[in-house]
Short mmCIF file of C-alpha atoms and ligand atoms in Angstrom, two decimals:
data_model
loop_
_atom_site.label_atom_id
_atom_site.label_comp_id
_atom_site.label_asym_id
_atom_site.label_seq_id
_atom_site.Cartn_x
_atom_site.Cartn_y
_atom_site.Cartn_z
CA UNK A 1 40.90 -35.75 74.25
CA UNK A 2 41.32 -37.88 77.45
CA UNK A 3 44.67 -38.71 79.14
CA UNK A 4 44.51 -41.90 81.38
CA UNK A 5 47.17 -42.52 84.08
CA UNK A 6 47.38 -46.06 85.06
CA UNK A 7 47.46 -47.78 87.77
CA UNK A 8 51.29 -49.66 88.10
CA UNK A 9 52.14 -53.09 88.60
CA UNK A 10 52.11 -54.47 92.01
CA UNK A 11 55.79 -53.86 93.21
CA UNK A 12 56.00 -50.27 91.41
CA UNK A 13 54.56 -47.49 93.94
CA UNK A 14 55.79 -44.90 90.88
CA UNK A 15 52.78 -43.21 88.99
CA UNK A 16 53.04 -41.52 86.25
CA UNK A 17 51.66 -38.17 86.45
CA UNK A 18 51.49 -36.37 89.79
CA UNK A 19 47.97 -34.78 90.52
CA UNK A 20 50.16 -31.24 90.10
CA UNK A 21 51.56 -32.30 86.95
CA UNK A 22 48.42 -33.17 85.97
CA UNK A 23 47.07 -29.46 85.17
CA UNK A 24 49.72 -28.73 82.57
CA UNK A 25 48.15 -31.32 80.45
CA UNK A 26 44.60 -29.71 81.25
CA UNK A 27 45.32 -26.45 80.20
CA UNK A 28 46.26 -27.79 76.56
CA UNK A 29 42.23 -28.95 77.02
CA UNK A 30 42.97 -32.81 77.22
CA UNK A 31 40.87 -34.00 80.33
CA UNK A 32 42.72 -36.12 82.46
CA UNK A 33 41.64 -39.84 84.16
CA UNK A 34 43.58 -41.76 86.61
CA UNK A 35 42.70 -45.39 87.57
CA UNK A 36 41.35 -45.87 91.05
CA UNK A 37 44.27 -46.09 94.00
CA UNK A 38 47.09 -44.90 90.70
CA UNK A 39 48.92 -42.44 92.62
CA UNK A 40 48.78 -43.93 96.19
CA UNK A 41 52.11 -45.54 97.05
CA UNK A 42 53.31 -42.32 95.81
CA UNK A 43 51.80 -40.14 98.41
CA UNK A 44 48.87 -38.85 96.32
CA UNK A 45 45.91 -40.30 97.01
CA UNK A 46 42.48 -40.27 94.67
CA UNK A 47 41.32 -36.88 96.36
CA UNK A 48 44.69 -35.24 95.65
CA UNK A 49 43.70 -35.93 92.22
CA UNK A 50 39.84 -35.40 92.58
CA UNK A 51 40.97 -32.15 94.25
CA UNK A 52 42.81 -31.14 90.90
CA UNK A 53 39.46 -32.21 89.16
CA UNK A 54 40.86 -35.46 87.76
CA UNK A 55 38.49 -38.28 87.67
CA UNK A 56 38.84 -41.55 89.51
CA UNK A 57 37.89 -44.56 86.79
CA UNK A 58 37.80 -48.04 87.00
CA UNK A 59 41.08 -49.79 85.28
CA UNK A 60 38.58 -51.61 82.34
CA UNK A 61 36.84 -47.75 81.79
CA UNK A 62 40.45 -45.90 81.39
CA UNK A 63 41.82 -48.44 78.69
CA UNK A 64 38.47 -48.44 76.85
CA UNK A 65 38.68 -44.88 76.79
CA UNK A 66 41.61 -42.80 76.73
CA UNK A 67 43.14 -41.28 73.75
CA UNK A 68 46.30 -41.40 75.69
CA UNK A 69 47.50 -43.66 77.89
CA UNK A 70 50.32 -43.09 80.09
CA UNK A 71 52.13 -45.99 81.81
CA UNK A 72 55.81 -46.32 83.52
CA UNK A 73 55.71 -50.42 82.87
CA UNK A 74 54.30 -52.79 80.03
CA UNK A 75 50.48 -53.90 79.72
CA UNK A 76 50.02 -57.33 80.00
CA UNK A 77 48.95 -59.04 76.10
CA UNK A 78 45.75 -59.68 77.69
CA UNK A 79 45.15 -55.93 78.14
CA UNK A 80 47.08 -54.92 74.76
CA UNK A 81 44.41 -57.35 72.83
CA UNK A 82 41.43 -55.01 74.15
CA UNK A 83 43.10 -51.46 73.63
CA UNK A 84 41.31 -48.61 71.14
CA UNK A 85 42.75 -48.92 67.60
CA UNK A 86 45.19 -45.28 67.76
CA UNK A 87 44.95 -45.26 71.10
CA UNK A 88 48.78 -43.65 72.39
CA UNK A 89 50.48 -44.98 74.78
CA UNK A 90 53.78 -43.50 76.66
CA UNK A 91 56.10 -45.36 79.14
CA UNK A 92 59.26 -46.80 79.27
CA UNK A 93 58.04 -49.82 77.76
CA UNK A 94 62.11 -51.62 77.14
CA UNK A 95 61.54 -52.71 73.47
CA UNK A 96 65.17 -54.07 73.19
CA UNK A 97 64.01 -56.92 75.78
CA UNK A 98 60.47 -56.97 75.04
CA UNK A 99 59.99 -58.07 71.40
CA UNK A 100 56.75 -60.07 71.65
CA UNK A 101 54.96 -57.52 73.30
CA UNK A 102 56.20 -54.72 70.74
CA UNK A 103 54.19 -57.47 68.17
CA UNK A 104 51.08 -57.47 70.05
CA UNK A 105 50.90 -53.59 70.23
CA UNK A 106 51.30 -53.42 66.45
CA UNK A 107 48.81 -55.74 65.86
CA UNK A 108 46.36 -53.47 68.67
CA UNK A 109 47.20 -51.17 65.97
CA UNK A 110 48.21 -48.58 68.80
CA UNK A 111 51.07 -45.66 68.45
CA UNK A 112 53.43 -46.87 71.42
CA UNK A 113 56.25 -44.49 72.63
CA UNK A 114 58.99 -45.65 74.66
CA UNK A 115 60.82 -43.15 76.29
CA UNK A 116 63.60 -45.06 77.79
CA UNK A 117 64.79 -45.47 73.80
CA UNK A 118 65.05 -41.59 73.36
CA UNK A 119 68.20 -40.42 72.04
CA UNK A 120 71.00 -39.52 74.65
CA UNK A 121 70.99 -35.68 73.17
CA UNK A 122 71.08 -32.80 74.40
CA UNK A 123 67.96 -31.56 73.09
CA UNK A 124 66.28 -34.74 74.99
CA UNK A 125 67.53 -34.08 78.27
CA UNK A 126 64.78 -32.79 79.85
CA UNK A 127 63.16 -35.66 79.05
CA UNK A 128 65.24 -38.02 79.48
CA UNK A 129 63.79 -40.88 82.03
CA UNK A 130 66.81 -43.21 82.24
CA UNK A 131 68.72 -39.93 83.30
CA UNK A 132 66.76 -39.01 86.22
CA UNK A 133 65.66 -42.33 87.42
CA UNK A 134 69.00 -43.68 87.27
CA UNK A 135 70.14 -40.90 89.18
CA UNK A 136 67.98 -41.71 92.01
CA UNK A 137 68.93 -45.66 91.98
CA UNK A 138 73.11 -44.71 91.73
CA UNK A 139 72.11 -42.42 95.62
CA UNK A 140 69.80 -45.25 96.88
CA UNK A 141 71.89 -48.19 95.98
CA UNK A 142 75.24 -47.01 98.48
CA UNK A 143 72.57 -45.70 101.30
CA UNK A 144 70.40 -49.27 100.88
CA UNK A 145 74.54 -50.47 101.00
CA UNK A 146 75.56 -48.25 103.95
CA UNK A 147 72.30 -49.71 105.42
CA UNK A 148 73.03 -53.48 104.90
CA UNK A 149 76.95 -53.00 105.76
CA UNK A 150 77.76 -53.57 109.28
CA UNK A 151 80.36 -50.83 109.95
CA UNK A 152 80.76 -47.13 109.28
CA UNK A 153 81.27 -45.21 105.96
CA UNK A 154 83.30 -42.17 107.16
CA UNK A 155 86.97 -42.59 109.07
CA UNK A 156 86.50 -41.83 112.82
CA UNK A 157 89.20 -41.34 115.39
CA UNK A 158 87.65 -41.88 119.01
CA UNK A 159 88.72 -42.19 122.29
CA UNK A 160 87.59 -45.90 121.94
CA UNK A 161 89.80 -46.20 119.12
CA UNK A 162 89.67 -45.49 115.33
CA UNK A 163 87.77 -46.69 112.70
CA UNK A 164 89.16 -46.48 108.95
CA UNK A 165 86.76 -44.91 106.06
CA UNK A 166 85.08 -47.49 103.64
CA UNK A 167 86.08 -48.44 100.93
CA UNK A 168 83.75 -48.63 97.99
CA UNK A 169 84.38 -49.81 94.53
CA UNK A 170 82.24 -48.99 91.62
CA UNK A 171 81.83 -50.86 88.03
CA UNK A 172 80.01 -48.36 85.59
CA UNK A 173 80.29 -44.52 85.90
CA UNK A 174 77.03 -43.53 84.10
CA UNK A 175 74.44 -41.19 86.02
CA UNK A 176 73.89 -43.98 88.11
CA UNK A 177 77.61 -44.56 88.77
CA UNK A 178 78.20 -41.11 89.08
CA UNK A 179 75.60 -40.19 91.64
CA UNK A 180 76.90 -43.37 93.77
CA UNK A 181 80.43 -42.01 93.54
CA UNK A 182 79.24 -38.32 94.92
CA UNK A 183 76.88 -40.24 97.50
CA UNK A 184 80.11 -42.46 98.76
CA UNK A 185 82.13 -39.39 99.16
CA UNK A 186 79.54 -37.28 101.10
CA UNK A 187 79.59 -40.14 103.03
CA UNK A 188 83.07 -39.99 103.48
CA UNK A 189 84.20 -43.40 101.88
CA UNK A 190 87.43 -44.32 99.64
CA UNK A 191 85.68 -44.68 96.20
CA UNK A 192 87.40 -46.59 92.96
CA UNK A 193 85.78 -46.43 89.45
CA UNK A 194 85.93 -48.71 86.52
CA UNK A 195 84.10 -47.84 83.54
CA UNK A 196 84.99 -48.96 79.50
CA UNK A 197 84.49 -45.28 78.22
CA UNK A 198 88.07 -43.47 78.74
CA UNK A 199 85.80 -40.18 78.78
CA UNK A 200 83.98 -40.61 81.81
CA UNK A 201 87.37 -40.38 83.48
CA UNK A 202 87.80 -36.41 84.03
CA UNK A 203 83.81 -36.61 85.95
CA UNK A 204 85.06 -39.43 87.77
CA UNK A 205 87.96 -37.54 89.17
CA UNK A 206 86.32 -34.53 89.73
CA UNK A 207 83.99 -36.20 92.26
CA UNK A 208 86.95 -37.24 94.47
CA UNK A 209 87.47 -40.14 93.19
CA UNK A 210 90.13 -42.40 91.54
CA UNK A 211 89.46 -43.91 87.55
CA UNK A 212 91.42 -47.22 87.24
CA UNK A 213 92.39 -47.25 83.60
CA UNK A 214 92.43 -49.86 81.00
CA UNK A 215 94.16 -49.61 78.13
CA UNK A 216 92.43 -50.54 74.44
CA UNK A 217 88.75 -50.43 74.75
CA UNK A 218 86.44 -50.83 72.00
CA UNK A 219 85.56 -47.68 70.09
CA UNK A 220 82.32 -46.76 71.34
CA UNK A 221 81.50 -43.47 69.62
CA UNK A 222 78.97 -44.50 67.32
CA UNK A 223 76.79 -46.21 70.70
CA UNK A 224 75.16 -42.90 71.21
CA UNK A 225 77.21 -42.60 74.16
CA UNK A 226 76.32 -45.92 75.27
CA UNK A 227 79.05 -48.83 76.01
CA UNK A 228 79.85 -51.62 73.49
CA UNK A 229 81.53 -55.02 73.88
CA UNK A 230 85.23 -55.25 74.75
CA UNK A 231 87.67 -57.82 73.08
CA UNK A 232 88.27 -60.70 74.88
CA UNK A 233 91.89 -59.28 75.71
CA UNK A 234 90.49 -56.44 76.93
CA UNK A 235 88.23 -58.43 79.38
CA UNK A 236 90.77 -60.27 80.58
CA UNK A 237 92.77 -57.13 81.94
CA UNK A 238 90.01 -55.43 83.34
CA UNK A 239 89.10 -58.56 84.90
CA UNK A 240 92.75 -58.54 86.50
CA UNK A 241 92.33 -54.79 87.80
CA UNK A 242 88.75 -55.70 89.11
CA UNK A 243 90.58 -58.41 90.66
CA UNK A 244 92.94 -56.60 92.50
CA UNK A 245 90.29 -53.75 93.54
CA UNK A 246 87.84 -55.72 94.89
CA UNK A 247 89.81 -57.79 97.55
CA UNK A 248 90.39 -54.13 99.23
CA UNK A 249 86.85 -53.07 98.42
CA UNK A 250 83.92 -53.04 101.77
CA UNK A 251 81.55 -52.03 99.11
CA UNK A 252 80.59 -52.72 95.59
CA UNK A 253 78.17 -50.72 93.57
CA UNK A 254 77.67 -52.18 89.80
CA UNK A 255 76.03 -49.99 87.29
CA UNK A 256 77.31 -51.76 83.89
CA UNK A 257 75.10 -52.35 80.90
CA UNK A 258 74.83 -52.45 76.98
CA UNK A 259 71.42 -51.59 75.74
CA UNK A 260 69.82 -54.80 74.40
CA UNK A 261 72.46 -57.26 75.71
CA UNK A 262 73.09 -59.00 79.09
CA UNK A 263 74.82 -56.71 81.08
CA UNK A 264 78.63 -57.93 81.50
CA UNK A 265 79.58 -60.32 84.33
CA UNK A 266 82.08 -57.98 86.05
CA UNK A 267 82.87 -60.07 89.42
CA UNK A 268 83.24 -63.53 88.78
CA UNK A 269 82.97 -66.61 91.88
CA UNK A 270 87.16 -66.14 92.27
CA UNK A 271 87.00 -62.60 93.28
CA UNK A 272 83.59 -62.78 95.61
CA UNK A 273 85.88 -65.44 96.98
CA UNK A 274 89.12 -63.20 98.12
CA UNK A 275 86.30 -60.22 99.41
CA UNK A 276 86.11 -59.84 103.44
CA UNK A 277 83.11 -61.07 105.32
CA UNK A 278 80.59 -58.71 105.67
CA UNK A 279 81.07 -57.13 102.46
CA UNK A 280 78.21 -55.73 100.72
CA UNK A 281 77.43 -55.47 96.48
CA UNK A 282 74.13 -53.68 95.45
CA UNK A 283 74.22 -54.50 91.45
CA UNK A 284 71.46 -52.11 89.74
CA UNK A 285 72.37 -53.98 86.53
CA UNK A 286 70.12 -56.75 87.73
CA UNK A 287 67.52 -56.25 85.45
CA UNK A 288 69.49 -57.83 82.77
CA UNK A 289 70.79 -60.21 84.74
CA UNK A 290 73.34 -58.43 87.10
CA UNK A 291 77.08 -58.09 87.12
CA UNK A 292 78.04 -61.17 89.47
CA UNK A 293 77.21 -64.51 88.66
CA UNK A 294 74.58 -65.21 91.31
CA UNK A 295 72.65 -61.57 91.14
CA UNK A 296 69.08 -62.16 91.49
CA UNK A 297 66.91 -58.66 90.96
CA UNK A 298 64.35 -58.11 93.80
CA UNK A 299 66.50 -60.19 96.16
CA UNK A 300 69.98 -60.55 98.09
CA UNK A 301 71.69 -63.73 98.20
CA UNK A 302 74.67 -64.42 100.51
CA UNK A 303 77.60 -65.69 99.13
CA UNK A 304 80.36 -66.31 101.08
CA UNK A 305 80.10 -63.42 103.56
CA UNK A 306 79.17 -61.56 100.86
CA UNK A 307 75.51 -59.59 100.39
CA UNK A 308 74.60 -59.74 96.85
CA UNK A 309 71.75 -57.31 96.38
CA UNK A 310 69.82 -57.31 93.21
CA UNK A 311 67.75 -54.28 92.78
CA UNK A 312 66.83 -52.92 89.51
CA UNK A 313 64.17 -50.50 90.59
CA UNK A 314 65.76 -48.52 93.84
CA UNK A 315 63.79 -45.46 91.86
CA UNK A 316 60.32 -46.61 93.47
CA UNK A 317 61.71 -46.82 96.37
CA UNK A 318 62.12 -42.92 96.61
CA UNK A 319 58.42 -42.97 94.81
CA UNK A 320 57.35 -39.23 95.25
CA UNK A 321 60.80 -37.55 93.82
CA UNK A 322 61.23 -40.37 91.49
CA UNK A 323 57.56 -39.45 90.05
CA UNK A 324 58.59 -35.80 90.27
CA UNK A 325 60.92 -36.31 87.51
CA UNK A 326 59.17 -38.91 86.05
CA UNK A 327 56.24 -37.37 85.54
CA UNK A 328 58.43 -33.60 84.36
CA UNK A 329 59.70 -35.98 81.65
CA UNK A 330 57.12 -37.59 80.53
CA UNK A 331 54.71 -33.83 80.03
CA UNK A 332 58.30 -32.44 78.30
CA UNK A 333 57.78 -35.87 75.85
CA UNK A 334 54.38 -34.68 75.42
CA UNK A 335 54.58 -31.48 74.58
CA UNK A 336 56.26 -32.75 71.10
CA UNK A 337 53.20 -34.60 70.54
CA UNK A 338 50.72 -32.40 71.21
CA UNK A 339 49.91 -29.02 68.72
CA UNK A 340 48.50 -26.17 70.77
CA UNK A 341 45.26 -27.33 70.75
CA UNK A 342 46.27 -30.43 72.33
CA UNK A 343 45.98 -32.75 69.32
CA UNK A 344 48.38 -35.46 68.66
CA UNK A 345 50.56 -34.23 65.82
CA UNK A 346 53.29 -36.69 65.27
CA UNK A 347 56.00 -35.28 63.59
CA UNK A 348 58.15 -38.35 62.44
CA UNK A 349 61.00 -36.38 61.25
CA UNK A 350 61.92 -35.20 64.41
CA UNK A 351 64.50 -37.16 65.85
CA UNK A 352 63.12 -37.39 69.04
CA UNK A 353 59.57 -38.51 68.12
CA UNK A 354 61.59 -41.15 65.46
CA UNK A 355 63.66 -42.44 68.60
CA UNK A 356 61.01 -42.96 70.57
CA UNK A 357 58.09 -44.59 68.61
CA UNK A 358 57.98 -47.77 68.50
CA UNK A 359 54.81 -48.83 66.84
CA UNK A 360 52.30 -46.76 64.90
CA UNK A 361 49.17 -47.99 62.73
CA UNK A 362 49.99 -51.36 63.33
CA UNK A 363 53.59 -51.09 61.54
CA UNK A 364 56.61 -50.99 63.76
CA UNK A 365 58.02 -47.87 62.79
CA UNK A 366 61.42 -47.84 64.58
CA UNK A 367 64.54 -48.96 62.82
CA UNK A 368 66.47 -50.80 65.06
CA UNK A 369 63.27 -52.76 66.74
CA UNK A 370 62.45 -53.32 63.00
CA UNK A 371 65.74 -55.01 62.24
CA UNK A 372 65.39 -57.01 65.61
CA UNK A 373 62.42 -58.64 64.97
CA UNK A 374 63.06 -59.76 61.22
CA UNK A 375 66.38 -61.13 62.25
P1 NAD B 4 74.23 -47.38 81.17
O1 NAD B 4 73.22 -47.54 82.25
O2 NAD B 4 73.91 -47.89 79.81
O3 NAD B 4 75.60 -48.09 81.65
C1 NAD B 4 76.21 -47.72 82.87
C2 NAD B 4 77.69 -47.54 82.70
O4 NAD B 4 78.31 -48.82 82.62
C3 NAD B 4 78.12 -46.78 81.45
O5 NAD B 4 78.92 -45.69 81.82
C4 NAD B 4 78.90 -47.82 80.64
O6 NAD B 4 79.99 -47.25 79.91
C5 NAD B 4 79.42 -48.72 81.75
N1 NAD B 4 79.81 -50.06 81.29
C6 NAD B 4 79.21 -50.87 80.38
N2 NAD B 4 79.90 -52.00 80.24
C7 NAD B 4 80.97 -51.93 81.08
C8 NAD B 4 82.03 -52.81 81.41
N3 NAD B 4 82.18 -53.98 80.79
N4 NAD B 4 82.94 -52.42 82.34
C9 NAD B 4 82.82 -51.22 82.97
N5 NAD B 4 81.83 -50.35 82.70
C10 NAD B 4 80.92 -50.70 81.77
O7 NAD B 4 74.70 -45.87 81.06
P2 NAD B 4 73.86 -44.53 81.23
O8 NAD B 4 73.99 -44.01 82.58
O9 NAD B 4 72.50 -44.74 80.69
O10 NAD B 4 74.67 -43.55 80.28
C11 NAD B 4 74.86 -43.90 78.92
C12 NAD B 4 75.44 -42.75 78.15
O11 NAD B 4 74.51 -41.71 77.93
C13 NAD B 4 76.62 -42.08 78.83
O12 NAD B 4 77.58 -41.80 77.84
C14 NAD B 4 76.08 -40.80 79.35
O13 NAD B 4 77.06 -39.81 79.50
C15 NAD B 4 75.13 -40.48 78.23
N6 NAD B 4 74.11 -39.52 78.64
C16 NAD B 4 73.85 -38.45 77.83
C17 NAD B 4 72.88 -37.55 78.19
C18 NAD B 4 72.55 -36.40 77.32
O14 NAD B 4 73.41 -35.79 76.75
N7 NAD B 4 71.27 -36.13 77.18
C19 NAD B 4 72.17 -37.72 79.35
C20 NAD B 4 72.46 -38.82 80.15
C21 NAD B 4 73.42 -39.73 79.77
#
């Protein structure tokens, strides 16, 4: 049994599998590849894996080869065309936004596991890659803000005079939103939280900082924990607090997004309109097409005086820890799929294996993508 790691798309300096990492899968006997130059950006070169006695293999050799094929983002349809009939293949591949691909990897008739569409349970916590990747992007996004903002965070009182503490709003308390708000404080801002799920509330507090409430949101408790759309009356209040917040507000972090949908345009052109100069927003929902109106992921767009930063993958930018976890998830994910011997036992009535397989001998095996693609 061979075990490829891939090389990532340019832009990702994540890999998969650190060269450490690496020997937990060897001592279940599967021999492990990585594709030439894989694990660079992420501090481990090819003799960090050489040294681990991993081989170096060409990209072409690893996908005509491996029995498993590990990969943070999609193949191209190109690539999924050419792959082994049963190859398996583990990532966080986004199914919800990436339907035609999810067709070409049934008809590659290859088992495809998505890990980002694991089930929010406890039991899948330790392997749980949205968790502790978006942990990493809610810290990076207010020090990438503190970076791009042209006065302090703390309060200061100097001989030169004093200098108030910033004052940093933030749309979404998930992990993300919740490691922002504990970044803002260490840093000594003023931090307000908006967030659609009442139960986030008691965290929110307990990390220093103040919940606005809204009253009558949508029941969410059959999401899986996840948020669901709000009533247009709803909206229309929380657009009112949001309004009032974010005239005050030096910083904005936005976190806020349904799985499958568009994430919610929080901040519309009237409020970026009443925000100071020099105000900065770093919106991590950019990947589905922001919180603000003019959010563009991968770049920041002045509007006003305003910094709109789009960045929906601060996690490579922190590429060794991110592919730490990463890779600690991805070898917990594994070791459900994988008997003793180190054979691929798929056990579909396991609720974690069901949540996470997409595709498998070229049927689409997962409910929900099922559903999506006949509708
Ligand atoms: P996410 O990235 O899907 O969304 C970020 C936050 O934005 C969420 O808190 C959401 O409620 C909020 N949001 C969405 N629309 C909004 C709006 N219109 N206005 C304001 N806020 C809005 O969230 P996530 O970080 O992936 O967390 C999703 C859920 O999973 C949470 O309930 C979290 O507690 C839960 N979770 C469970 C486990 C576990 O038990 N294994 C681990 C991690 C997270």
């Amino acid at each position: 049994m061979i075990a490829g790691i891939l090389k990532e798309p340019h832009g990702e300096n994540r890999v998969s599998l650190l060269p450490e990492q690496a020997e937990a899968l060897m001592k279940k006997n599967i021999e492990v590849w990585i594709e030439d130059g894989a694990g660079i950006n992420a501090f481990a070169d090819n003799e960090a894996y050489t040294f681990k006695n991993i081989r170096v293999v060409s990209r072409k050799e690893l996908l005509l080869q491996a029995d498993i094929i590990l990969s943070i983002h999609n193949l191209s349809s190109e690539e999924i065309v050419g792959l082994r009939n049963e190859a398996l293949l583990v990532g966080v591949y986004q199914p919800l936004y990436n339907i035609e691909l999810i067709k070409d990897y049934t008809a590659a008739i290859v088992t495809l596991c998505s890990i980002d569409m694991l089930p929010r349970t406890t039991r899948a916590q330790s392997m749980d890659v949205l968790s502790s990747q978006a942990n990493i992007a809610g810290y990076k996004a207010v020090l990438t803000a503190a970076n791009i903002y042209g006065r302090y965070f703390p309060m200061f009182m100097t001989a030169a005079g004093s200098i108030a503490p910033a004052r940093v709003l933030i749309l979404g308390a998930g992990v993300a939103g919740l490691q922002a708000i504990a970044t803002a404080r260490r840093l000594g801002a003023v931090v307000e939280v908006f967030d659609t799920r009442p139960a986030v509330k008691e965290e929110v507090m307990s990390l220093g900082a103040k919940f606005i409430e809204i009253g009558g949101a949508a029941d969410a408790s059959t999401a899986g924990g996840y948020a669901v759309d709000q009533t247009e009356e709803y909206r229309q209040q929380q657009q009112m607090k949001i309004a009032e917040s974010i005239t005050k507000a030096d910083i904005v972090i936005t976190t806020a997004q349904i799985p499958g949908k568009n994430a919610p345009v929080l901040i519309t052109e009237k409020m970026l309109k009443t925000m100071r100069n020099g105000s900065v927003i770093v919106d991590i929902a950019a990947g589905t097409g922001g919180n603000t109106p003019f959010t563009k992921n991968n770049e920041a767009v002045k509007y006003n005086g305003v910094t709109i930063l789009g960045d929906a993958n601060l996690p490579s930018t922190m590429p060794f820890d991110a592919s730490k976890l990463y890779g600690k998830n991805v070898l917990n994910f594994l070791s459900l799929l994988l008997d003793k011997d180190g054979n691929i036992q798929l056990d579909f009535e396991d609720e974690l294996v069901k949540g996470a397989c997409i595709t498998h001998r070229g049927e689409v095996v997962h409910e929900k993508i099922k559903n999506l693609i006949s509708n």
